[in-house]
Tab-separated table of C-alpha atoms in Angstrom:
chain	number	residue	atom	x	y	z
M	1	MET	CA	12.044	2.890	20.269
M	2	ARG	CA	10.062	3.276	17.110
M	3	ILE	CA	7.632	1.144	15.964
M	4	PRO	CA	8.349	-1.145	12.716
M	5	VAL	CA	5.513	-0.834	9.885
M	6	PHE	CA	5.769	-2.705	6.504
M	7	VAL	CA	5.307	-0.169	3.707
M	8	SER	CA	4.781	-1.910	0.641
M	9	CYS	CA	5.446	0.387	-2.029
M	10	PRO	CA	7.514	0.585	-5.173
M	11	THR	CA	10.906	1.692	-5.494
M	12	ALA	CA	10.791	3.623	-8.647
M	13	LEU	CA	8.215	6.567	-8.316
M	14	ASN	CA	7.305	9.450	-10.308
M	15	ALA	CA	7.613	12.710	-8.865
M	16	GLU	CA	3.891	13.086	-8.138
M	17	GLN	CA	3.728	9.605	-6.608
M	18	GLN	CA	7.013	10.384	-4.547
M	19	ALA	CA	5.688	13.462	-3.260
M	20	SER	CA	2.402	11.659	-2.132
M	21	ARG	CA	4.476	9.118	-0.428
M	22	GLU	CA	6.034	11.709	1.518
M	23	VAL	CA	3.312	12.986	2.732
M	24	LEU	CA	2.530	9.384	4.061
M	25	MET	CA	6.134	8.886	5.668
M	26	ALA	CA	5.809	12.226	7.526
M	27	PHE	CA	2.564	10.913	9.154
M	28	LEU	CA	4.767	7.788	10.144
M	29	GLU	CA	7.796	9.882	11.566
M	30	GLU	CA	5.495	12.331	13.602
M	31	LEU	CA	4.050	8.880	15.171
M	32	ASN	CA	7.582	7.453	15.748
M	33	LEU	CA	6.913	4.503	13.355
M	34	GLU	CA	9.583	2.926	11.453
M	35	PRO	CA	8.896	2.121	7.877
M	36	ARG	CA	10.294	-1.147	6.941
M	37	ALA	CA	10.203	-2.012	3.095
M	38	LEU	CA	12.273	-4.835	0.907
M	39	GLY	CA	14.340	-2.661	-1.295
M	40	ARG	CA	14.491	0.631	0.897
M	41	SER	CA	15.374	-0.256	4.251
M	42	ASP	CA	16.122	-3.913	3.905
M	43	TYR	CA	17.704	-6.017	1.100
M	44	PRO	CA	16.924	-9.590	1.009
M	45	SER	CA	19.986	-12.126	1.743
M	46	GLU	CA	17.530	-14.815	0.450
M	47	LEU	CA	14.613	-15.166	-1.810
M	48	PRO	CA	13.002	-11.757	-1.967
M	49	LEU	CA	9.635	-13.140	-0.882
M	50	ARG	CA	10.912	-15.229	2.141
M	51	GLU	CA	12.558	-11.845	2.626
M	52	VAL	CA	8.930	-10.051	2.900
M	53	LEU	CA	7.774	-12.589	5.696
M	54	VAL	CA	10.969	-12.035	7.740
M	55	ILE	CA	10.330	-8.361	8.039
M	56	ALA	CA	6.728	-8.564	8.089
M	57	ARG	CA	6.922	-11.019	11.111
M	58	HIS	CA	8.936	-7.880	12.825
M	59	CYS	CA	6.597	-5.388	11.885
M	60	ALA	CA	3.286	-4.369	14.127
M	61	GLY	CA	1.331	-3.008	10.902
M	62	GLY	CA	1.559	-2.634	7.053
M	63	LEU	CA	1.075	0.336	5.031
M	64	ILE	CA	-0.160	-0.750	1.508
M	65	LEU	CA	0.819	2.149	-1.294
M	66	GLY	CA	-0.972	1.127	-4.588
M	67	PHE	CA	0.783	3.413	-7.215
M	68	GLU	CA	0.352	2.787	-10.727
M	69	GLN	CA	3.160	0.882	-12.353
M	70	PHE	CA	1.864	-0.288	-15.653
M	71	GLN	CA	-0.980	1.342	-17.814
M	72	ALA	CA	-2.588	-1.027	-20.767
M	73	THR	CA	-3.898	0.869	-23.643
M	74	ALA	CA	-5.570	-2.186	-25.230
M	75	GLY	CA	-6.383	-5.392	-24.443
M	76	THR	CA	-9.440	-8.035	-23.367
M	77	PHE	CA	-10.480	-8.994	-20.087
M	78	LYS	CA	-11.380	-12.756	-19.724
M	79	ARG	CA	-10.870	-13.156	-23.285
M	80	GLY	CA	-12.488	-16.422	-24.495
M	81	LEU	CA	-15.552	-16.520	-22.155
M	82	GLY	CA	-17.847	-14.161	-24.066
M	83	ALA	CA	-19.969	-11.350	-23.087
M	84	ASP	CA	-22.101	-13.285	-20.376
M	85	ALA	CA	-19.171	-14.289	-18.593
M	86	GLY	CA	-17.585	-10.720	-18.719
M	87	GLU	CA	-15.339	-10.727	-21.249
M	88	ARG	CA	-14.841	-7.025	-22.587
M	89	THR	CA	-12.456	-5.341	-24.615
M	90	LEU	CA	-10.844	-1.688	-23.908
M	91	ALA	CA	-12.242	0.745	-26.120
M	92	PRO	CA	-9.663	2.994	-27.486
M	93	SER	CA	-9.985	5.951	-25.112
M	94	GLN	CA	-9.816	3.895	-22.175
M	95	THR	CA	-6.758	2.590	-20.134
M	96	VAL	CA	-6.115	0.677	-17.156
M	97	SER	CA	-3.767	0.933	-14.851
M	98	TYR	CA	-1.891	-1.667	-12.485
M	99	PRO	CA	-0.184	-1.302	-9.361
M	100	THR	CA	2.967	-3.885	-8.634
M	101	PRO	CA	2.479	-7.373	-8.002
M	102	TRP	CA	4.224	-6.892	-4.872
M	103	ASN	CA	1.520	-4.777	-3.268
M	104	GLN	CA	-0.861	-7.878	-3.452
M	105	LEU	CA	1.810	-10.480	-2.375
M	106	GLU	CA	3.148	-8.114	0.706
M	107	ALA	CA	-0.566	-7.377	2.124
M	108	GLY	CA	-1.283	-11.033	1.555
M	109	VAL	CA	1.358	-11.905	4.030
M	110	LEU	CA	0.487	-8.752	6.501
M	111	PHE	CA	-3.016	-9.979	6.516
M	112	GLY	CA	-2.054	-13.674	7.231
M	113	LEU	CA	-0.015	-12.382	9.866
M	114	GLY	CA	-3.032	-10.666	11.296
M	115	ARG	CA	-1.202	-7.087	10.886
M	116	PRO	CA	-3.481	-3.833	11.037
M	117	LEU	CA	-3.730	-2.781	7.598
M	118	LEU	CA	-3.695	0.752	6.165
M	119	ILE	CA	-4.632	0.756	2.219
M	120	PHE	CA	-4.096	3.642	-0.124
M	121	ARG	CA	-4.620	3.635	-4.006
M	122	GLU	CA	-3.826	5.985	-6.999
M	123	GLU	CA	-7.095	6.679	-8.868
M	124	GLY	CA	-7.769	3.788	-11.197
M	125	ILE	CA	-5.793	1.040	-9.154
M	126	ASN	CA	-8.081	-1.854	-8.614
M	127	GLY	CA	-8.126	-5.432	-8.236
M	128	GLY	CA	-6.776	-7.938	-5.468
M	129	ILE	CA	-6.387	-6.229	-2.203
M	130	PHE	CA	-7.383	-2.650	-3.947
M	131	ASP	CA	-10.966	-4.225	-4.112
M	132	ILE	CA	-13.485	-2.742	-1.913
M	133	GLY	CA	-14.900	-5.596	0.560
M	134	VAL	CA	-12.015	-7.953	0.179
M	135	THR	CA	-10.570	-7.069	3.767
M	136	ASP	CA	-12.283	-5.494	6.643
M	137	VAL	CA	-10.077	-2.505	5.551
M	138	PHE	CA	-11.464	0.769	3.969
M	139	ILE	CA	-9.533	1.514	0.848
M	140	HIS	CA	-8.210	4.961	1.016
M	141	LYS	CA	-7.783	7.539	-2.125
M	142	MET	CA	-4.008	8.390	-2.507
M	143	PRO	CA	-3.578	11.817	-1.019
M	144	PRO	CA	-2.309	14.838	-2.873
M	145	SER	CA	1.089	15.757	-2.610
M	146	THR	CA	-0.289	19.309	-1.636
M	147	ILE	CA	-2.649	18.533	0.787
M	148	PRO	CA	-5.217	21.249	2.056
M	149	PRO	CA	-5.576	21.582	6.005
M	150	LYS	CA	-8.860	20.006	6.283
M	151	GLU	CA	-7.711	17.284	4.407
M	152	ARG	CA	-4.777	16.670	6.060
M	153	ALA	CA	-6.869	16.640	9.386
M	154	SER	CA	-9.061	14.042	8.083
M	155	LEU	CA	-6.027	12.033	7.022
M	156	ARG	CA	-4.582	12.159	10.152
M	157	GLU	CA	-7.381	10.898	11.857
M	158	VAL	CA	-7.454	7.942	9.420
M	159	VAL	CA	-3.551	7.104	10.283
M	160	LEU	CA	-4.123	7.832	14.039
M	161	LYS	CA	-6.939	4.859	13.918
M	162	TRP	CA	-4.503	2.653	12.330
M	163	TYR	CA	-1.964	3.823	14.569
M	164	ALA	CA	-3.806	2.733	17.483
M	165	LYS	CA	-4.402	-0.771	16.127
M	166	THR	CA	-0.576	-0.957	15.445
M	167	SER	CA	0.721	-0.111	18.384
M	168	GLY	CA	-1.419	-2.444	20.277
M	169	ALA	CA	-0.426	-5.144	18.143
M	170	TYR	CA	3.451	-4.305	19.041
M	171	TYR	CA	2.786	-4.465	22.316
M	172	ALA	CA	0.727	-7.470	22.533
M	173	MET	CA	4.114	-9.124	20.406
């Protein structure tokens, strides 16, 4: 029997993002973990957020994949507060990337349920669950689609540590 794990990831990915996702999905397959995700393996019969909770309750861990889903090329952070309070405007050459808001919701549900989390983010993704120090979980760089053997071995160690916690949680359920 495969251990179910919740995978928070947008359903629409570009080719490079999909290839990175597949690197991580291969590790799940090797470890006999069953990826569960709203819109990929499970489809809501009720409200989508309620369905996230239903799926997450049956999962022993969570994998959060922070892929860029929106890029802003102009804007002001903390508009109206003034520079002393952190207001700043993007420079013409700057961009800001955002993940799907579902990453935040799903990670919050999994964290609230006490599930072990493994979090990856693309370059430029920050905020919420992707901020350093928000949880006791280290935030990892998204693996490239073609990963050198040495880096693959290091990534495998990261996944194995999470797997140990996840399998422990599964057998304690």
